[in-house]
Amino acid sequence: MDFSNNIVILILLTLVLVAEAAAHEWRTIPSEEEKKEMERQLKDINKPALKSFKTEKGEIFDCIDIQKQLAFDHPLLKNHSVQLKPTSVPKWISSNKTSQKIDPLKLLPKGISCPHGTVIVKKITLQDLIHSQRLKSIGFNSPRHLRHVLTEGNDIDLTGHHFATLEYDYSRVAGVTGNLNLWDPQVSHDQVSLATMAIGQGPIEHLASISVGWMVNPLLYQDHIHLYTYWTADGYNKTGCYDILCPGFVQVSKRIPLGVLLHPVSVYNGTQYEMDLSLHQDRVTGDWWLIFGGVNVGYWPKSLFIGSGLVKGAYLGSWGGQVYSPTTEKSPGMGSGHFPKEGFGKAAFVNNIQILDGKGKALIPQIYTVEAHESNPNCYKSKFIHDDDEPWIRAVYYGGPGGCIGKLSMN
């Protein structure tokens, strides 16, 4: 896999590519016809709730029948039997503890408890759908212009995007894990800043991938830092979405909904917080499981990826950060907003980086199998931590203050 292809897949894995926002404005107020269509979509998305809760921030969480969740509206999952837990669980290698891990079971306010036989999901609102349309209008979920560049020339247009990551593409990957340092960077309405861990497989035009991590994205989550997921089976053409905005992800947890607000967050030169995530393929069923802090959140069934990759594992793993900004604005901070050279307590990191090999064995990647990438070192950097570097065996420091503006391209 050459450098150009690696960079493109890396971008696709960390965030769906975004075109110039100024060229594709979305009406803040939809027409009556559009509203009716969105209301119809809401009826399909929001399944009947056995119990509902509303937080102080106005978010509503529903307890729905595990057998009647949105995932099973997907035509490939009509006859799918819910797996309550994976049949195989990786035995990850223990690592040094230098930060405090957040407890995923304490993220929702006290008193929110779903009954047996149900799962917890965030209720989607009309405003959520309007914001989703806004995301599409500025280019999310549509990396067509990048594929066009790849086929027409060697120059890769990364307009508006900046990233600092660590990538593994040495051999088959059956899973990845990492502890993602939590920060709450400031962004404007059309900007995005995130930390991610991802796997992918296949050529760019048919890329199958799953990304998990945290994201600050006002259009998607209104404010602050939230747990996010994204999947696709065809290079973001017709399949996939964030969280549960479309059928696909099978929720099994009664306590950890996708899109949940994450807290507490790290303090510069103070207490550091992290969340531990793992993404692995069940060796018996082939499903891809998301585990957060040792708790099974849910999975993407293997059938979603039949004929498009990820059925027999992935060939790319990635950890790090990315930001997006319209070219009319200076790019926002990534991670803590500070460069890796400032080190622990000041720079953002992903530590405890490991992979599962094709046999399901946890491995600490060898130095020659991973490589750090930076799209614009003037604004963001990444630093690979390995072997004798303290305080971890394998990790990546990443981030920076931002301030980039204009068109970015890489050869």
Coordinates of N, CA, C and O in Angstrom, one line a residue, residues 119-244:
V119 N -32.8 -2.1 25.6 CA -31.5 -1.4 25.5 C -31.8 0.1 25.5 O -32.9 0.5 25.2
I120 N -30.7 0.8 25.8 CA -30.9 2.3 25.9 C -30.4 2.9 24.6 O -29.3 2.6 24.1
V121 N -31.1 3.8 24.0 CA -30.7 4.6 22.8 C -31.1 6.0 23.0 O -32.1 6.4 23.7
K122 N -30.4 6.9 22.3 CA -30.7 8.3 22.3 C -31.9 8.6 21.3 O -31.8 8.1 20.2
K123 N -32.9 9.3 21.8 CA -34.0 9.6 20.8 C -33.6 10.6 19.8 O -33.0 11.6 20.2
I124 N -33.8 10.3 18.6 CA -33.5 11.3 17.5 C -34.6 12.3 17.3 O -35.7 12.0 17.3
T125 N -34.2 13.6 17.2 CA -35.2 14.7 17.1 C -35.2 15.2 15.7 O -34.3 14.9 14.9
L126 N -36.1 16.0 15.4 CA -36.2 16.7 14.1 C -35.0 17.6 13.9 O -34.4 17.6 12.8
Q127 N -34.5 18.2 14.9 CA -33.3 19.0 14.8 C -32.1 18.2 14.5 O -31.2 18.6 13.8
D128 N -32.1 17.0 15.0 CA -30.9 16.1 14.7 C -30.9 15.8 13.2 O -29.8 15.8 12.6
L129 N -32.1 15.6 12.6 CA -32.1 15.3 11.2 C -31.8 16.5 10.4 O -31.1 16.4 9.3
I130 N -32.2 17.7 10.8 CA -31.8 18.9 10.1 C -30.3 19.1 10.2 O -29.7 19.4 9.2
H131 N -29.7 18.8 11.3 CA -28.3 18.9 11.4 C -27.6 17.9 10.6 O -26.5 18.2 10.0
S132 N -28.2 16.7 10.5 CA -27.6 15.7 9.7 C -27.6 16.1 8.2 O -26.6 15.9 7.5
Q133 N -28.6 16.8 7.8 CA -28.7 17.3 6.4 C -27.6 18.4 6.2 O -27.0 18.5 5.1
R134 N -27.4 19.2 7.2 CA -26.4 20.2 7.2 C -25.0 19.5 7.0 O -24.2 20.0 6.2
L135 N -24.8 18.5 7.7 CA -23.5 17.7 7.6 C -23.3 17.3 6.1 O -22.2 17.4 5.6
K136 N -24.3 16.7 5.6 CA -24.2 16.3 4.2 C -24.0 17.5 3.2 O -23.3 17.3 2.2
S137 N -24.6 18.6 3.5 CA -24.5 19.7 2.6 C -23.1 20.3 2.6 O -22.7 20.9 1.6
I138 N -22.4 20.1 3.6 CA -21.0 20.6 3.6 C -20.0 19.5 3.3 O -18.8 19.6 3.4
G139 N -20.5 18.3 2.8 CA -19.7 17.3 2.3 C -19.4 16.0 3.1 O -18.8 15.1 2.6
F140 N -20.0 15.9 4.3 CA -19.8 14.7 5.1 C -20.4 13.5 4.3 O -21.4 13.7 3.6
N141 N -19.8 12.4 4.5 CA -20.3 11.1 3.9 C -20.2 11.1 2.4 O -20.8 10.4 1.8
S142 N -19.3 12.0 1.9 CA -19.2 12.0 0.4 C -17.8 12.3 0.0 O -17.4 13.4 -0.3
P143 N -16.9 11.3 0.1 CA -15.5 11.5 -0.3 C -15.2 11.4 -1.8 O -14.1 11.0 -2.2
R144 N -16.2 11.7 -2.6 CA -16.0 11.4 -4.1 C -14.9 12.3 -4.7 O -14.2 11.8 -5.6
H145 N -14.8 13.5 -4.2 CA -13.8 14.4 -4.8 C -12.4 13.8 -4.6 O -11.5 14.0 -5.4
L146 N -12.2 13.1 -3.5 CA -10.8 12.5 -3.2 C -10.6 11.4 -4.2 O -9.5 11.2 -4.7
R147 N -11.5 10.5 -4.4 CA -11.3 9.4 -5.3 C -11.1 9.9 -6.7 O -10.3 9.3 -7.5
H148 N -11.8 11.0 -7.0 CA -11.6 11.6 -8.4 C -10.1 12.1 -8.5 O -9.5 11.8 -9.5
V149 N -9.6 12.7 -7.5 CA -8.2 13.1 -7.5 C -7.3 12.0 -7.7 O -6.3 12.0 -8.4
L150 N -7.6 10.9 -7.0 CA -6.7 9.7 -7.0 C -6.6 9.1 -8.5 O -5.6 8.7 -8.9
T151 N -7.8 9.1 -9.1 CA -7.8 8.5 -10.5 C -7.3 9.5 -11.5 O -6.9 9.0 -12.6
E152 N -7.4 10.8 -11.3 CA -7.0 11.7 -12.3 C -5.6 12.3 -12.1 O -5.0 12.8 -13.1
G153 N -5.0 12.1 -10.9 CA -3.6 12.6 -10.8 C -3.0 12.2 -9.4 O -3.6 11.5 -8.7
N154 N -1.8 12.6 -9.2 CA -1.1 12.2 -8.0 C -1.4 13.2 -6.8 O -1.0 12.9 -5.7
D155 N -1.9 14.4 -7.1 CA -2.1 15.3 -6.0 C -3.4 14.9 -5.2 O -4.4 14.7 -5.8
I156 N -3.3 14.9 -3.9 CA -4.4 14.5 -3.0 C -4.9 15.7 -2.3 O -4.3 16.3 -1.5
D157 N -6.1 16.2 -2.7 CA -6.7 17.4 -2.1 C -7.3 17.0 -0.7 O -8.2 16.2 -0.6
L158 N -6.8 17.7 0.3 CA -7.3 17.5 1.7 C -7.9 18.8 2.2 O -7.7 19.1 3.4
T159 N -8.6 19.5 1.4 CA -9.1 20.8 1.8 C -9.9 20.7 3.1 O -10.9 20.0 3.2
G160 N -9.5 21.6 4.0 CA -10.2 21.7 5.3 C -9.9 20.7 6.3 O -10.3 20.8 7.5
H161 N -9.1 19.6 6.0 CA -8.8 18.5 6.9 C -7.4 18.6 7.4 O -6.5 18.8 6.6
H162 N -7.2 18.2 8.6 CA -5.9 18.1 9.2 C -5.9 16.9 10.2 O -6.9 16.7 10.9
F163 N -4.8 16.2 10.2 CA -4.8 15.0 11.1 C -3.4 14.8 11.6 O -2.4 15.2 11.0
A164 N -3.3 14.1 12.7 CA -2.1 13.6 13.3 C -2.3 12.3 13.9 O -3.0 12.2 14.9
T165 N -1.8 11.2 13.3 CA -2.2 9.8 13.6 C -1.0 8.9 13.6 O 0.0 9.2 13.1
L166 N -1.3 7.7 14.1 CA -0.4 6.6 14.0 C -1.2 5.5 13.3 O -2.3 5.2 13.6
E167 N -0.5 4.8 12.3 CA -1.1 3.8 11.5 C -0.4 2.5 11.5 O 0.8 2.5 11.4
Y168 N -1.2 1.4 11.5 CA -0.6 0.1 11.4 C -1.2 -0.6 10.1 O -2.4 -0.6 10.0
D169 N -0.4 -1.1 9.2 CA -0.9 -1.7 8.0 C 0.1 -2.9 7.6 O 0.3 -3.1 6.4
Y170 N 0.6 -3.6 8.6 CA 1.6 -4.6 8.4 C 1.0 -6.0 8.0 O 1.5 -6.7 7.2
S171 N -0.1 -6.4 8.7 CA -0.7 -7.7 8.4 C -2.1 -7.6 8.8 O -2.6 -6.6 9.3
R172 N -2.8 -8.8 8.7 CA -4.2 -8.8 9.1 C -4.5 -8.4 10.5 O -3.7 -8.7 11.4
V173 N -5.6 -7.7 10.7 CA -6.0 -7.2 12.0 C -7.4 -7.7 12.3 O -8.3 -7.5 11.6
A174 N -7.5 -8.4 13.5 CA -8.8 -8.9 13.9 C -9.3 -8.0 15.0 O -10.4 -8.3 15.6
G175 N -8.6 -7.0 15.4 CA -9.1 -6.1 16.5 C -8.0 -5.1 16.8 O -6.8 -5.2 16.6
V176 N -8.5 -4.0 17.5 CA -7.6 -2.9 18.0 C -8.1 -2.5 19.3 O -9.3 -2.6 19.7
T177 N -7.2 -1.9 20.1 CA -7.6 -1.3 21.4 C -6.7 -0.1 21.6 O -5.6 0.0 21.0
G178 N -7.2 0.7 22.5 CA -6.4 1.9 22.9 C -7.1 2.7 24.0 O -8.4 2.6 24.1
N179 N -6.4 3.5 24.7 CA -7.0 4.4 25.7 C -6.9 5.8 25.2 O -5.8 6.3 25.0
L180 N -8.0 6.4 24.9 CA -8.1 7.7 24.3 C -8.2 8.8 25.4 O -9.2 8.8 26.2
N181 N -7.2 9.6 25.5 CA -7.2 10.8 26.4 C -8.4 11.7 26.1 O -8.6 12.0 24.9
L182 N -9.1 12.2 27.1 CA -10.3 13.0 26.9 C -10.0 14.5 27.1 O -9.5 14.9 28.1
W183 N -10.4 15.2 26.0 CA -10.3 16.7 26.0 C -11.6 17.2 25.5 O -12.4 16.5 24.8
D184 N -11.8 18.5 25.7 CA -13.0 19.2 25.2 C -12.7 20.4 24.4 O -12.9 21.6 24.8
P185 N -12.1 20.3 23.2 CA -11.6 21.4 22.4 C -12.8 22.3 22.0 O -13.9 21.9 21.8
Q186 N -12.5 23.6 21.8 CA -13.4 24.6 21.4 C -13.5 24.6 19.9 O -12.5 24.7 19.2
V187 N -14.7 24.5 19.3 CA -14.9 24.6 17.9 C -16.1 25.5 17.6 O -16.9 25.7 18.4
S188 N -16.1 26.0 16.3 CA -17.2 26.8 15.9 C -18.3 25.9 15.4 O -18.2 24.6 15.3
H189 N -19.4 26.4 14.9 CA -20.6 25.7 14.5 C -20.3 24.6 13.4 O -20.9 23.5 13.5
D190 N -19.5 25.0 12.5 CA -19.2 24.1 11.3 C -17.9 23.3 11.4 O -17.4 22.8 10.5
Q191 N -17.3 23.4 12.6 CA -16.0 22.7 12.8 C -16.1 21.4 13.6 O -17.1 21.2 14.2
V192 N -15.1 20.6 13.4 CA -15.1 19.3 14.1 C -13.7 19.0 14.7 O -12.7 19.4 14.0
S193 N -13.6 18.4 15.9 CA -12.4 18.0 16.4 C -12.6 16.7 17.1 O -13.6 16.5 17.8
L194 N -11.8 15.7 16.8 CA -12.0 14.3 17.3 C -10.8 13.5 17.6 O -9.7 13.9 17.2
A195 N -11.0 12.5 18.4 CA -9.9 11.5 18.6 C -10.5 10.2 18.2 O -11.7 9.9 18.5
T196 N -9.8 9.3 17.5 CA -10.4 8.2 16.9 C -9.5 6.9 17.0 O -8.2 7.0 17.1
M197 N -10.1 5.8 16.9 CA -9.4 4.5 16.7 C -10.3 3.8 15.6 O -11.5 3.8 15.7
A198 N -9.6 3.3 14.6 CA -10.4 2.7 13.5 C -9.7 1.5 12.8 O -8.5 1.3 13.0
I199 N -10.5 0.8 12.1 CA -10.0 -0.3 11.3 C -10.6 -0.2 9.9 O -11.7 0.4 9.8
G200 N -9.9 -0.8 8.9 CA -10.5 -0.7 7.6 C -9.9 -1.8 6.7 O -8.9 -2.4 7.0
Q201 N -10.6 -2.0 5.6 CA -10.3 -3.0 4.6 C -10.8 -2.7 3.3 O -11.9 -2.2 3.1
G202 N -10.0 -3.0 2.2 CA -10.6 -2.8 0.8 C -10.0 -1.6 0.1 O -9.5 -0.7 0.7
P203 N -10.2 -1.5 -1.2 CA -9.8 -0.4 -2.0 C -10.7 0.8 -1.6 O -11.8 0.7 -1.0
I204 N -10.2 2.0 -1.9 CA -10.9 3.2 -1.4 C -12.3 3.3 -1.9 O -13.2 3.7 -1.1
E205 N -12.6 3.0 -3.1 CA -14.0 3.1 -3.6 C -14.9 2.1 -3.0 O -16.1 2.3 -3.1
H206 N -14.4 1.1 -2.4 CA -15.3 0.1 -1.7 C -14.8 -0.2 -0.3 O -15.0 -1.2 0.3
L207 N -14.2 0.9 0.3 CA -13.7 0.8 1.7 C -14.7 0.4 2.7 O -15.8 0.9 2.7
A208 N -14.4 -0.7 3.5 CA -15.3 -1.0 4.6 C -14.5 -0.6 5.9 O -13.3 -1.0 6.0
S209 N -15.1 0.1 6.7 CA -14.4 0.6 7.9 C -15.3 0.8 9.1 O -16.5 1.0 8.9
I210 N -14.8 0.8 10.3 CA -15.5 1.2 11.5 C -14.5 2.1 12.3 O -13.4 1.8 12.5
S211 N -15.1 3.2 12.7 CA -14.3 4.2 13.5 C -15.1 4.4 14.9 O -16.3 4.5 14.9
V212 N -14.3 4.5 16.0 CA -14.9 4.8 17.3 C -14.0 5.8 18.0 O -12.8 5.8 17.7
G213 N -14.6 6.5 18.9 CA -13.8 7.5 19.7 C -14.6 8.5 20.3 O -15.8 8.3 20.6
W214 N -14.0 9.7 20.5 CA -14.8 10.9 20.9 C -14.8 12.0 19.9 O -13.8 12.1 19.1
M215 N -15.8 12.8 19.9 CA -15.9 13.9 18.9 C -16.6 15.1 19.5 O -17.5 15.0 20.3
V216 N -16.1 16.3 19.1 CA -16.8 17.5 19.4 C -17.2 18.0 18.1 O -16.5 18.4 17.2
N217 N -18.6 18.0 17.9 CA -19.2 18.4 16.6 C -20.5 19.0 16.9 O -21.5 18.3 17.1
P218 N -20.6 20.3 16.9 CA -21.9 21.0 17.2 C -23.1 20.5 16.4 O -24.2 20.5 16.9
L219 N -22.9 20.2 15.1 CA -24.0 19.8 14.3 C -24.5 18.4 14.6 O -25.7 18.2 14.5
L220 N -23.6 17.6 15.2 CA -24.0 16.2 15.5 C -24.4 16.1 16.9 O -25.4 15.3 17.3
Y221 N -23.7 16.7 17.8 CA -23.9 16.5 19.3 C -24.2 17.8 20.1 O -24.2 17.8 21.3
Q222 N -24.4 18.9 19.4 CA -24.7 20.2 20.0 C -23.6 20.8 20.8 O -23.2 22.0 20.5
D223 N -23.0 20.1 21.8 CA -21.9 20.7 22.5 C -21.0 19.6 23.2 O -21.4 18.5 23.3
H224 N -19.9 20.1 23.5 CA -18.9 19.2 24.3 C -18.5 17.9 23.6 O -18.7 17.7 22.4
I225 N -18.0 17.0 24.4 CA -17.4 15.8 23.9 C -18.3 14.6 24.1 O -18.8 14.3 25.2
H226 N -18.5 13.9 23.0 CA -19.4 12.7 23.0 C -18.7 11.5 22.4 O -17.9 11.6 21.5
L227 N -19.2 10.3 22.9 CA -18.8 9.0 22.3 C -19.4 9.0 20.9 O -20.6 9.2 20.7
Y228 N -18.6 8.6 19.9 CA -19.1 8.5 18.5 C -18.6 7.2 17.9 O -17.6 6.6 18.2
T229 N -19.4 6.8 16.9 CA -19.1 5.7 16.0 C -19.4 6.0 14.6 O -20.3 6.8 14.4
Y230 N -18.8 5.4 13.7 CA -19.1 5.5 12.2 C -18.8 4.2 11.5 O -17.7 3.7 11.8
W231 N -19.6 3.8 10.6 CA -19.3 2.6 9.8 C -19.7 2.8 8.4 O -20.6 3.6 8.1
T232 N -19.1 2.1 7.5 CA -19.5 2.0 6.1 C -19.0 0.7 5.5 O -18.0 0.1 6.0
A233 N -19.7 0.3 4.5 CA -19.3 -1.0 3.8 C -19.0 -0.7 2.3 O -18.6 -1.7 1.6
D234 N -19.1 0.5 1.9 CA -18.9 0.8 0.5 C -18.2 2.2 0.2 O -18.6 2.9 -0.7
G235 N -17.3 2.5 1.0 CA -16.6 3.8 0.8 C -17.5 5.0 1.1 O -17.3 6.1 0.4
Y236 N -18.5 4.9 2.0 CA -19.3 6.0 2.3 C -20.3 6.4 1.2 O -20.8 7.5 1.2
N237 N -20.5 5.5 0.2 CA -21.5 5.9 -0.8 C -22.9 5.7 -0.4 O -23.6 6.7 -0.4
K238 N -23.4 4.5 -0.1 CA -24.8 4.3 0.2 C -25.0 3.7 1.6 O -26.1 3.7 2.1
T239 N -23.9 3.2 2.2 CA -24.1 2.5 3.5 C -23.4 3.3 4.6 O -22.5 4.1 4.4
G240 N -23.9 3.1 5.8 CA -23.2 3.6 7.0 C -23.7 4.9 7.5 O -24.5 5.6 6.8
C241 N -23.4 5.2 8.7 CA -23.8 6.5 9.4 C -23.1 6.6 10.7 O -22.4 5.7 11.2
Y242 N -23.3 7.8 11.3 CA -22.9 8.0 12.7 C -23.9 7.3 13.6 O -25.1 7.3 13.4
D243 N -23.3 6.6 14.7 CA -24.1 6.1 15.8 C -25.3 5.3 15.3 O -25.2 4.3 14.6
I244 N -26.6 5.7 15.6 CA -27.8 4.9 15.2 C -28.7 5.8 14.3 O -29.9 5.7 14.4

